[in-house]
Amino acid sequence: MTQGVLLINLGTPRSTETSDVRRYLREFLSDPRVIDTGPLARWLLVNLVIAPFRAPKTAALYRNIWSETGSPLLVNGLALRTALAAKLGSDWRVELGMRYGEPSLAQALDRLAAARVSRIVALPLFPQWAASSSGSAEARLAELAAARPGLPPIETLPEFYDAPGFVEAVAEVTRPRLVAFRADHVLFSYHGLPERHMRASDPTGAHCLASPSCCDAVVEANAHCYRAQCHATTRALAAALELPPDAWSIGFQSRLGREPWIKPYTDLLLPDLAKAGVKRLAVLCPSFVADCLETLEEVGIRLSQQWRGLGGDALELVPCVNAHPGFVRFLAGRVR
């Protein structure tokens, strides 16, 4: 009996046309787990401010990284789907579904149902758990499953922020890059989130962001804190790469708006690193498993330009695991 695997990632516009980017932004930012204000305030913000004015700028950014085969996030996702299907063998059917855009979660579930799989293993491709990514995907999956009573049972696998197989896969990609690049320093840059999301994840209400050492270990109070899990990923990778304590830093990128986001901010770390004498900076983005706008454009282009403007010699963006054989092995092991 064939079993199903549903790979879940965030999503991407259909094209770099402003209309397609605007449609994608509307779907993405209308999610109450992404912009968690009241419904009316969210609708006004998305439809009267963000979608009209941000879409043309975002479309231009996508054009900087779009390849002949399409969106890097989608191209890398489809390559991972193909590689995982080959690794698992003919007893498994693997599909890719995006939380926003296409191929959608609904389309992926319908394809698995049509293949008459006996069960579905859902695998969100978010190493660290966050309400606005993993939580949103899980909620949408439950909603879609409830509307499809004939669907087979679904088991959703948890986050894998410090799983040895994931850490080693990232290390396998990174080691030769660091050697070839001769990096002076390694910066681990994660997607940022508002600070209030961290506090909301703390059942005690007294641990997250209450002290500079709140993320030094994952304990019961911060077990679902995104920032704590990012720090745990960093510690595991620094150990796997045998980096001395003074040879790496952690930062958070992609912040929006005026409210406080989790710190330190990646772009504000660069001047300090330059002043400390770092010349050759390698950047890893371990909150992403597939290269996308936030890695290729935000880090590979804009952050690199900032670094050179500060007097740095070069910035090396280490690729995500994408469809690397080590990552495929890790996912196949989890699924089995």
Coordinates of C-alpha atoms in Angstrom, one line a residue, residues 28-310:
F28 CA 0.2 35.7 3.0
L29 CA -0.4 38.9 5.0
S30 CA -4.1 38.3 5.5
D31 CA -3.3 35.3 7.7
P32 CA -4.1 36.3 11.3
R33 CA -1.1 34.3 12.5
V34 CA 1.2 36.5 10.3
I35 CA -0.4 39.9 11.1
D36 CA -2.1 39.3 14.4
T37 CA -4.1 42.5 14.7
G38 CA -7.9 42.7 14.6
P39 CA -9.6 41.7 11.3
L40 CA -10.6 45.2 10.2
A41 CA -7.2 46.7 11.0
R42 CA -5.5 43.8 9.2
W43 CA -7.7 44.2 6.1
L44 CA -7.1 48.0 6.0
L45 CA -3.3 47.5 6.4
V46 CA -3.0 44.7 3.8
N47 CA -5.3 46.0 1.2
L48 CA -4.9 49.8 1.4
V49 CA -1.2 50.1 2.4
I50 CA 1.0 47.0 1.9
A51 CA -0.4 45.3 -1.2
P52 CA -0.7 48.6 -3.3
F53 CA 2.6 50.1 -2.3
R54 CA 4.9 47.2 -1.4
A55 CA 4.0 44.9 -4.3
P56 CA 5.9 46.8 -7.0
K57 CA 9.0 47.0 -4.8
T58 CA 8.8 43.3 -3.8
A59 CA 8.3 42.3 -7.5
A60 CA 11.5 44.2 -8.4
L61 CA 13.4 42.2 -5.6
Y62 CA 12.0 38.9 -7.0
R63 CA 13.3 39.8 -10.4
N64 CA 16.8 40.0 -9.0
I65 CA 16.8 36.3 -8.1
W66 CA 14.2 34.7 -10.5
S67 CA 15.7 32.1 -12.7
E68 CA 14.7 30.8 -16.1
T69 CA 13.0 27.9 -14.4
G70 CA 11.1 30.1 -12.0
S71 CA 11.1 31.0 -8.3
P72 CA 14.1 29.6 -6.4
L73 CA 12.0 28.5 -3.5
L74 CA 9.7 26.5 -5.8
V75 CA 12.5 25.1 -8.0
N76 CA 14.4 24.0 -4.9
G77 CA 11.2 22.5 -3.3
L78 CA 10.5 20.5 -6.4
A79 CA 14.0 19.2 -6.6
L80 CA 13.7 18.1 -2.9
R81 CA 10.4 16.4 -3.7
T82 CA 12.0 14.5 -6.5
A83 CA 15.1 13.5 -4.5
L84 CA 13.0 12.4 -1.5
A85 CA 10.7 10.3 -3.7
A86 CA 13.7 8.6 -5.2
K87 CA 15.2 7.9 -1.8
L88 CA 12.0 6.5 -0.3
G89 CA 11.1 4.3 -3.2
S90 CA 8.0 3.3 -5.0
D91 CA 6.0 2.6 -1.9
W92 CA 5.8 6.3 -1.2
R93 CA 4.2 9.2 -3.0
V94 CA 5.7 12.6 -2.3
E95 CA 4.0 16.0 -2.9
L96 CA 4.9 19.6 -2.3
G97 CA 2.3 22.0 -0.9
M98 CA 2.8 25.7 -0.2
R99 CA 0.9 27.5 2.6
Y100 CA 0.4 30.4 0.3
G101 CA 0.5 30.4 -3.5
E102 CA 0.9 27.3 -5.6
P103 CA 1.2 24.4 -5.5
S104 CA -1.2 24.9 -2.7
L105 CA -1.8 22.6 0.3
A106 CA -5.2 21.8 -1.0
Q107 CA -3.8 20.7 -4.4
A108 CA -1.2 18.6 -2.8
L109 CA -3.7 16.8 -0.6
D110 CA -6.0 16.2 -3.5
R111 CA -3.2 14.6 -5.4
L112 CA -2.3 12.4 -2.5
A113 CA -6.0 11.4 -2.2
A114 CA -6.2 10.6 -5.9
A115 CA -3.2 8.3 -5.5
R116 CA -5.1 6.4 -2.8
V117 CA -2.3 6.6 -0.2
S118 CA -3.0 4.8 3.0
R119 CA -1.7 7.6 5.3
I120 CA 0.0 11.0 5.0
V121 CA 3.1 12.1 6.8
A122 CA 3.1 15.9 6.8
L123 CA 6.5 17.5 7.0
P124 CA 6.6 21.3 7.5
L125 CA 10.0 22.4 6.2
F126 CA 10.5 24.9 9.0
P127 CA 13.4 23.9 11.3
Q128 CA 12.3 26.1 14.2
W129 CA 8.6 26.3 15.3
A130 CA 6.8 29.6 15.0
A131 CA 3.1 30.4 15.1
S132 CA 3.4 32.4 11.9
S133 CA 4.9 29.5 9.9
S134 CA 4.6 26.1 11.4
G135 CA 1.5 27.0 13.4
S136 CA -0.2 28.5 10.4
A137 CA 0.6 25.5 8.2
E138 CA -0.7 23.1 10.8
A139 CA -3.9 25.0 11.2
R140 CA -4.5 25.2 7.5
L141 CA -3.8 21.5 7.1
A142 CA -6.3 20.6 9.8
E143 CA -8.9 22.9 8.1
L144 CA -8.4 21.3 4.7
A145 CA -8.5 17.8 6.2
A146 CA -11.8 18.4 7.9
A147 CA -13.3 19.4 4.6
R148 CA -12.1 16.1 3.1
P149 CA -13.7 13.4 5.1
G150 CA -12.4 10.6 2.9
L151 CA -8.8 11.7 3.4
P152 CA -6.5 9.1 5.1
P153 CA -4.9 9.8 8.5
I154 CA -2.4 12.6 8.6
E155 CA 0.6 12.6 11.0
T156 CA 2.4 16.0 11.2
L157 CA 6.1 15.7 12.2
P158 CA 7.5 18.3 14.7
E159 CA 10.2 20.9 14.1
F160 CA 13.8 19.7 13.8
Y161 CA 15.9 22.7 14.9
D162 CA 18.7 20.7 16.6
A163 CA 18.1 17.2 15.1
P164 CA 21.5 15.6 14.5
G165 CA 20.7 14.7 10.9
F166 CA 19.6 18.3 10.0
V167 CA 22.7 19.8 11.8
E168 CA 25.0 17.4 10.0
A169 CA 23.4 18.2 6.6
V170 CA 23.9 21.9 7.1
A171 CA 27.4 21.2 8.2
E172 CA 28.1 19.1 5.1
V173 CA 27.0 22.0 2.9
T174 CA 29.0 24.6 5.0
R175 CA 32.4 23.0 5.6
P176 CA 33.8 23.1 2.1
R177 CA 32.5 26.6 1.6
L178 CA 34.2 27.9 4.8
V179 CA 37.5 26.3 3.7
A180 CA 37.4 27.6 0.1
F181 CA 36.3 31.1 1.2
R182 CA 38.8 31.3 4.1
A183 CA 36.2 33.0 6.3
D184 CA 37.3 35.2 9.2
H185 CA 33.9 35.0 10.9
V186 CA 30.6 33.1 10.5
L187 CA 27.2 34.9 11.0
F188 CA 24.1 32.8 11.5
S189 CA 21.2 34.9 10.3
Y190 CA 17.6 33.9 11.0
H191 CA 14.3 35.3 9.9
G192 CA 13.1 37.7 12.6
L193 CA 9.7 37.9 14.4
P194 CA 8.2 40.4 16.7
E195 CA 9.3 40.1 20.4
R196 CA 5.7 39.7 21.5
H197 CA 5.5 36.4 19.6
M198 CA 8.3 35.1 21.9
R199 CA 6.5 36.3 25.0
A200 CA 3.3 34.7 23.8
S201 CA 5.0 31.4 23.5
D202 CA 6.1 31.4 27.2
P203 CA 3.6 29.6 29.4
T204 CA 5.2 31.1 32.5
G205 CA 5.1 34.7 31.2
A206 CA 8.3 35.3 33.1
H207 CA 11.1 33.7 31.0
C208 CA 11.3 34.7 27.4
L209 CA 13.2 37.9 26.8
A210 CA 13.3 38.5 30.6
S211 CA 17.1 38.3 30.7
P212 CA 20.1 38.2 28.3
S213 CA 20.6 34.5 29.1
C214 CA 16.9 33.4 28.4
C215 CA 17.9 31.5 25.3
D216 CA 21.1 29.8 26.6
A217 CA 19.2 26.5 27.0
V218 CA 15.9 25.1 25.8
V219 CA 13.8 24.5 28.9
E220 CA 10.1 24.0 29.6
A221 CA 9.3 27.8 29.6
N222 CA 10.9 28.4 26.1
A223 CA 10.3 25.0 24.5
H224 CA 8.2 26.6 21.8
C225 CA 10.1 29.9 21.7
Y226 CA 11.4 30.5 18.1
R227 CA 14.3 32.6 19.3
A228 CA 15.4 29.9 21.8
Q229 CA 15.3 27.3 19.1
C230 CA 17.3 29.5 16.7
H231 CA 20.0 29.8 19.5
A232 CA 19.9 26.0 19.9
T233 CA 20.4 25.5 16.2
T234 CA 23.4 27.9 16.3
R235 CA 25.0 26.1 19.2
A236 CA 24.7 22.8 17.5
L237 CA 26.1 24.0 14.2
A238 CA 28.9 25.9 15.8
A239 CA 29.9 22.7 17.6
A240 CA 29.6 20.6 14.4
L241 CA 31.7 23.1 12.5
E242 CA 34.2 23.3 15.4
L243 CA 33.9 27.1 15.5
P244 CA 35.7 28.9 18.4
P245 CA 33.3 31.0 20.5
D246 CA 34.7 34.3 19.1
A247 CA 34.4 33.1 15.5
W248 CA 30.6 33.3 15.1
S249 CA 27.6 35.5 15.8
I250 CA 23.9 35.2 15.6
G251 CA 21.4 37.8 14.1
F252 CA 17.9 38.2 12.9
Q253 CA 16.9 39.7 9.6
S254 CA 13.8 40.7 7.6
R255 CA 12.2 42.9 10.3
L256 CA 9.2 45.1 9.4
G257 CA 7.4 48.0 11.0
R258 CA 8.3 49.9 14.1
E259 CA 7.6 47.5 16.9
P260 CA 10.6 45.7 18.5
W261 CA 11.6 42.5 16.8
I262 CA 14.0 39.9 18.2
K263 CA 17.6 41.0 18.5
P264 CA 20.3 41.4 17.6
Y265 CA 19.5 42.7 14.1
T266 CA 21.6 41.2 11.4
D267 CA 22.2 44.4 9.5
L268 CA 23.2 46.3 12.7
L269 CA 25.8 43.6 13.6
L270 CA 27.8 44.2 10.4
P271 CA 29.3 47.6 11.5
D272 CA 30.6 46.0 14.7
L273 CA 32.1 43.1 12.9
A274 CA 33.8 45.4 10.5
K275 CA 35.2 47.5 13.3
A276 CA 36.5 44.3 15.0
G277 CA 38.6 43.6 11.9
V278 CA 36.5 40.9 10.1
K279 CA 37.1 41.1 6.4
R280 CA 35.8 37.8 5.0
L281 CA 32.3 37.1 6.4
A282 CA 30.4 33.9 5.8
V283 CA 26.6 34.0 6.4
L284 CA 24.4 30.9 7.0
C285 CA 20.6 31.2 7.1
P286 CA 19.5 28.0 9.0
S287 CA 15.8 29.1 9.5
F288 CA 15.4 28.3 5.7
V289 CA 15.9 24.9 4.1
A290 CA 15.5 26.3 0.6
D291 CA 17.2 29.3 -0.9
C292 CA 14.7 32.1 -1.5
L293 CA 14.1 35.8 -1.5
E294 CA 15.3 36.2 2.1
T295 CA 18.6 34.4 1.4
L296 CA 19.5 35.1 -2.2
E297 CA 18.3 38.7 -2.4
E298 CA 18.3 40.1 1.2
V299 CA 21.6 38.5 2.2
G300 CA 23.3 37.5 -1.1
I301 CA 22.8 41.0 -2.6
R302 CA 21.8 43.7 -0.2
L303 CA 23.7 42.5 2.9
S304 CA 26.7 41.8 0.7
Q305 CA 26.5 45.4 -0.7
Q306 CA 26.3 46.7 2.9
W307 CA 29.3 44.7 3.9
R308 CA 31.5 46.0 1.1
G309 CA 30.4 49.5 1.9
L310 CA 31.7 49.0 5.4

